[in-house]
mmCIF file of C-alpha atoms in Angstrom:
data_model
loop_
_atom_site.group_PDB
_atom_site.id
_atom_site.type_symbol
_atom_site.label_atom_id
_atom_site.label_comp_id
_atom_site.label_asym_id
_atom_site.label_seq_id
_atom_site.Cartn_x
_atom_site.Cartn_y
_atom_site.Cartn_z
ATOM 1 C CA MET A 10 95.731 71.206 109.713
ATOM 2 C CA PRO A 11 97.315 67.537 110.911
ATOM 3 C CA PRO A 12 101.112 66.923 108.343
ATOM 4 C CA ASN A 13 100.924 65.524 105.150
ATOM 5 C CA LYS A 14 103.185 63.873 102.818
ATOM 6 C CA LEU A 15 101.534 65.369 99.368
ATOM 7 C CA GLY A 16 104.037 68.354 99.083
ATOM 8 C CA GLY A 17 101.808 70.765 99.583
ATOM 9 C CA ASP A 18 98.695 72.856 101.532
ATOM 10 C CA ILE A 19 95.503 70.983 101.349
ATOM 11 C CA ALA A 20 92.646 73.734 100.890
ATOM 12 C CA GLY A 21 88.389 72.651 102.123
ATOM 13 C CA VAL A 22 85.631 73.738 100.252
ATOM 14 C CA ILE A 23 82.265 72.611 102.056
ATOM 15 C CA LEU A 24 79.378 72.555 99.189
ATOM 16 C CA ALA A 25 76.010 74.783 100.024
ATOM 17 C CA GLY A 26 75.350 74.753 96.184
ATOM 18 C CA GLY A 27 72.334 72.382 95.951
ATOM 19 C CA ARG A 28 68.569 73.368 95.634
ATOM 20 C CA GLY A 29 67.907 71.688 98.741
ATOM 21 C CA SER A 30 64.992 69.883 97.289
ATOM 22 C CA ARG A 31 64.831 67.117 99.478
ATOM 23 C CA LEU A 32 64.014 69.672 102.405
ATOM 24 C CA GLY A 33 61.331 71.705 100.192
ATOM 25 C CA GLY A 34 63.691 73.860 98.319
ATOM 26 C CA GLY A 35 65.543 75.600 101.361
ATOM 27 C CA ASP A 36 68.741 76.706 101.798
ATOM 28 C CA LYS A 37 70.338 73.352 103.359
ATOM 29 C CA GLY A 38 73.483 74.734 104.582
ATOM 30 C CA LEU A 39 71.538 77.511 106.801
ATOM 31 C CA VAL A 40 68.879 74.954 108.293
ATOM 32 C CA ASP A 41 68.538 74.692 111.956
ATOM 33 C CA VAL A 42 70.342 71.887 113.645
ATOM 34 C CA ALA A 43 70.069 71.573 117.099
ATOM 35 C CA GLY A 44 70.016 75.361 117.605
ATOM 36 C CA ARG A 45 72.744 76.597 114.699
ATOM 37 C CA PRO A 46 73.117 76.220 111.259
ATOM 38 C CA MET A 47 73.836 72.971 109.591
ATOM 39 C CA ILE A 48 76.902 74.439 107.895
ATOM 40 C CA SER A 49 78.108 75.222 111.387
ATOM 41 C CA HIS A 50 78.490 72.215 112.865
ATOM 42 C CA VAL A 51 80.517 71.080 109.126
ATOM 43 C CA ILE A 52 82.998 74.033 109.759
ATOM 44 C CA ASP A 53 83.502 72.481 113.150
ATOM 45 C CA ARG A 54 84.488 69.053 111.988
ATOM 46 C CA PHE A 55 86.201 70.249 108.545
ATOM 47 C CA ALA A 56 87.955 73.773 109.265
ATOM 48 C CA PRO A 57 90.787 72.032 111.826
ATOM 49 C CA GLN A 58 91.430 69.683 108.980
ATOM 50 C CA VAL A 59 92.147 72.207 106.133
ATOM 51 C CA SER A 60 94.918 74.839 105.287
ATOM 52 C CA THR A 61 92.306 77.523 104.101
ATOM 53 C CA LEU A 62 88.643 77.154 103.914
ATOM 54 C CA SER A 63 85.773 78.035 101.543
ATOM 55 C CA ILE A 64 81.891 77.881 100.992
ATOM 56 C CA ASN A 65 80.285 76.983 97.559
ATOM 57 C CA ALA A 66 77.070 78.510 97.974
ATOM 58 C CA ASN A 67 74.530 79.853 95.119
ATOM 59 C CA ARG A 68 72.371 81.672 97.201
ATOM 60 C CA ASN A 69 72.643 83.893 100.566
ATOM 61 C CA ALA A 70 76.163 84.791 100.039
ATOM 62 C CA ALA A 71 75.703 87.314 102.389
ATOM 63 C CA ARG A 72 74.692 84.836 105.185
ATOM 64 C CA TYR A 73 76.909 82.243 104.274
ATOM 65 C CA LEU A 74 80.136 85.260 104.776
ATOM 66 C CA GLU A 75 79.068 85.523 108.065
ATOM 67 C CA PHE A 76 80.902 81.785 108.791
ATOM 68 C CA GLY A 77 83.852 83.728 108.533
ATOM 69 C CA TYR A 78 84.932 82.041 105.132
ATOM 70 C CA ALA A 79 85.212 82.990 101.435
ATOM 71 C CA VAL A 80 82.340 81.922 99.516
ATOM 72 C CA VAL A 81 82.682 81.094 95.776
ATOM 73 C CA ALA A 82 79.872 80.452 93.819
ATOM 74 C CA ASP A 83 79.380 78.413 90.588
ATOM 75 C CA THR A 84 80.271 79.446 87.259
ATOM 76 C CA LEU A 85 78.040 77.065 85.806
ATOM 77 C CA GLY A 86 73.932 78.289 86.232
ATOM 78 C CA ASN A 87 70.700 76.283 87.128
ATOM 79 C CA PHE A 88 72.018 74.618 90.178
ATOM 80 C CA ALA A 89 74.706 72.033 88.265
ATOM 81 C CA GLY A 90 75.469 69.661 90.634
ATOM 82 C CA PRO A 91 78.372 69.131 92.927
ATOM 83 C CA LEU A 92 80.671 69.014 90.492
ATOM 84 C CA ALA A 93 80.222 72.790 89.674
ATOM 85 C CA GLY A 94 80.501 73.926 92.859
ATOM 86 C CA ILE A 95 83.962 71.801 92.607
ATOM 87 C CA ALA A 96 85.222 73.407 89.491
ATOM 88 C CA ALA A 97 84.427 76.688 90.935
ATOM 89 C CA ALA A 98 86.328 75.914 94.290
ATOM 90 C CA LEU A 99 89.383 74.617 92.073
ATOM 91 C CA GLN A 100 89.329 77.436 90.063
ATOM 92 C CA HIS A 101 90.154 79.504 93.424
ATOM 93 C CA CYS A 102 92.080 77.343 95.116
ATOM 94 C CA ALA A 103 95.884 78.476 96.195
ATOM 95 C CA CYS A 104 96.765 75.418 97.484
ATOM 96 C CA THR A 105 97.534 71.760 96.088
ATOM 97 C CA TYR A 106 95.182 69.935 97.038
ATOM 98 C CA LEU A 107 91.023 70.501 97.411
ATOM 99 C CA ALA A 108 89.494 68.166 100.019
ATOM 100 C CA ILE A 109 85.278 68.553 99.838
ATOM 101 C CA ALA A 110 82.938 67.716 101.881
ATOM 102 C CA PRO A 111 79.052 68.381 101.847
ATOM 103 C CA CYS A 112 77.197 71.234 103.860
ATOM 104 C CA ASP A 113 74.939 68.371 105.493
ATOM 105 C CA SER A 114 77.211 66.106 107.088
ATOM 106 C CA PRO A 115 77.438 67.051 110.636
ATOM 107 C CA PHE A 116 79.168 64.016 111.442
ATOM 108 C CA LEU A 117 82.370 63.624 108.942
ATOM 109 C CA PRO A 118 84.923 61.625 110.327
ATOM 110 C CA SER A 119 87.545 64.052 111.953
ATOM 111 C CA ASP A 120 90.608 62.117 110.381
ATOM 112 C CA LEU A 121 88.830 62.859 106.832
ATOM 113 C CA VAL A 122 91.393 64.633 105.131
ATOM 114 C CA VAL A 123 94.401 63.192 106.521
ATOM 115 C CA ARG A 124 93.064 59.753 105.411
ATOM 116 C CA LEU A 125 92.167 60.669 101.925
ATOM 117 C CA ALA A 126 95.960 62.636 101.956
ATOM 118 C CA THR A 127 97.724 59.378 102.748
ATOM 119 C CA ALA A 128 96.129 57.327 100.104
ATOM 120 C CA LEU A 129 97.152 59.620 97.317
ATOM 121 C CA GLU A 130 100.962 60.074 98.716
ATOM 122 C CA ASN A 131 102.191 57.311 96.427
ATOM 123 C CA ALA A 132 99.135 56.696 93.797
ATOM 124 C CA PRO A 133 99.266 57.546 90.458
ATOM 125 C CA THR A 134 95.853 59.557 90.496
ATOM 126 C CA GLY A 135 95.314 62.829 91.813
ATOM 127 C CA ILE A 136 91.866 61.850 93.917
ATOM 128 C CA SER A 137 90.548 59.728 96.562
ATOM 129 C CA VAL A 138 87.287 59.245 97.344
ATOM 130 C CA ALA A 139 85.830 58.342 100.850
ATOM 131 C CA MET A 140 83.863 54.621 101.182
ATOM 132 C CA SER A 141 82.298 53.335 103.639
ATOM 133 C CA GLY A 142 79.428 50.238 103.875
ATOM 134 C CA ALA A 143 80.779 49.144 100.477
ATOM 135 C CA ARG A 144 79.885 52.063 98.957
ATOM 136 C CA LEU A 145 81.704 55.078 97.158
ATOM 137 C CA GLN A 146 80.812 58.659 99.281
ATOM 138 C CA PRO A 147 81.553 60.714 96.306
ATOM 139 C CA VAL A 148 80.871 64.360 98.169
ATOM 140 C CA PHE A 149 84.062 63.728 100.409
ATOM 141 C CA ALA A 150 87.357 63.733 98.298
ATOM 142 C CA LEU A 151 90.414 65.159 98.158
ATOM 143 C CA ILE A 152 91.327 66.267 94.517
ATOM 144 C CA SER A 153 94.406 67.223 92.637
ATOM 145 C CA THR A 154 94.238 71.191 91.589
ATOM 146 C CA THR A 155 96.182 69.752 88.082
ATOM 147 C CA LEU A 156 92.572 68.254 87.674
ATOM 148 C CA LEU A 157 90.775 71.570 86.855
ATOM 149 C CA VAL A 158 91.156 71.147 83.077
ATOM 150 C CA SER A 159 89.642 67.679 82.758
ATOM 151 C CA LEU A 160 86.648 68.725 85.107
ATOM 152 C CA THR A 161 86.148 71.680 82.777
ATOM 153 C CA ASP A 162 86.042 70.028 79.559
ATOM 154 C CA TYR A 163 84.268 67.455 81.805
ATOM 155 C CA LEU A 164 81.615 69.806 82.552
ATOM 156 C CA ALA A 165 81.466 71.887 78.947
ATOM 157 C CA GLY A 166 80.667 68.885 77.367
ATOM 158 C CA GLY A 167 77.485 68.301 79.376
ATOM 159 C CA SER A 168 78.179 65.596 81.609
ATOM 160 C CA ARG A 169 77.194 66.529 85.182
ATOM 161 C CA LYS A 170 77.668 62.827 86.823
ATOM 162 C CA ILE A 171 80.279 62.937 89.445
ATOM 163 C CA SER A 172 80.862 59.163 89.684
ATOM 164 C CA PRO A 173 82.421 58.631 85.793
ATOM 165 C CA TRP A 174 84.694 61.609 86.188
ATOM 166 C CA TYR A 175 86.238 60.404 89.443
ATOM 167 C CA ARG A 176 86.468 56.856 87.320
ATOM 168 C CA GLN A 177 88.176 58.275 84.330
ATOM 169 C CA GLN A 178 91.155 59.762 86.639
ATOM 170 C CA ASN A 179 91.250 56.371 88.205
ATOM 171 C CA MET A 180 90.478 57.561 91.575
ATOM 172 C CA VAL A 181 91.713 55.760 94.675
ATOM 173 C CA GLU A 182 88.947 54.652 96.751
ATOM 174 C CA VAL A 183 89.259 54.877 101.142
ATOM 175 C CA ASP A 184 87.667 52.508 103.086
ATOM 176 C CA PHE A 185 86.261 54.145 106.310
ATOM 177 C CA GLY A 186 84.559 50.973 107.329
ATOM 178 C CA VAL A 187 81.523 49.280 107.475
ATOM 179 C CA ASP A 188 79.931 51.754 109.737
ATOM 180 C CA GLU A 189 78.267 54.708 106.833
ATOM 181 C CA SER A 190 76.707 56.757 109.805
ATOM 182 C CA PRO A 191 79.709 59.171 109.707
ATOM 183 C CA PHE A 192 78.930 60.064 106.232
ATOM 184 C CA ALA A 193 75.231 60.388 106.980
ATOM 185 C CA ASN A 194 73.501 63.507 105.528
ATOM 186 C CA ILE A 195 70.258 65.167 106.239
ATOM 187 C CA ASN A 196 67.755 64.578 103.079
ATOM 188 C CA SER A 197 64.153 64.936 105.388
ATOM 189 C CA PRO A 198 62.427 65.961 108.138
ATOM 190 C CA ASP A 199 63.106 62.900 109.744
ATOM 191 C CA ASP A 200 66.855 63.065 109.580
ATOM 192 C CA LEU A 201 67.027 66.500 110.550
ATOM 193 C CA ALA A 202 65.266 65.647 113.715
ATOM 194 C CA ALA A 203 67.283 62.325 114.353
ATOM 195 C CA ALA A 204 70.712 65.146 113.592
ATOM 196 C CA SER A 205 69.845 67.420 116.149
ATOM 197 C CA ALA A 206 68.745 64.985 118.905
ATOM 198 C CA LYS A 207 72.301 63.402 118.459
ATOM 199 C CA LEU A 208 74.132 66.735 118.448
ATOM 200 C CA ARG A 209 72.313 68.026 121.304
ATOM 201 C CA VAL A 210 74.189 65.150 123.911
ATOM 202 C CA GLN A 211 77.592 64.970 122.099
#
């Protein structure tokens, strides 16, 4: 993991706990992309950026354990969304900060975590979130573990949307430029074919 000035190690979690409804309801992290499970491409890019890694998954736990990392399930049922996965990971996090990335982002920036960490060095908040093309990329973020109580209360109140909670914490937005392709996720068969073709020539 690259050095940072936040005064503690950074854990990472890959969010793979969704329904995958836009890809036919399959377990998105295990879908084949260029001959390998989708999540394995994310691991290749994300794992070197953090001290420890876990996977948030709500099905096929044994399959995900084969990748060699701890698997954490949501404590909320019915596929409650990315915040539920983040909360579960924060509950198990032994580091000071938790970096998050989705399982369907095989081209995520190799400097994602260090740039998110740099943005928090002198910030009066515990969350930094990536932006690209003037759009917030809410599932690419760095979160202080001190915010677990706030997130737990937010979820207990029935809220599930990620961006309003970030705004409540006065998040820092980190601009990664106009190119949104590093944050592209795979939501359709066409996306899957395009990502496979790109990965095969890398």
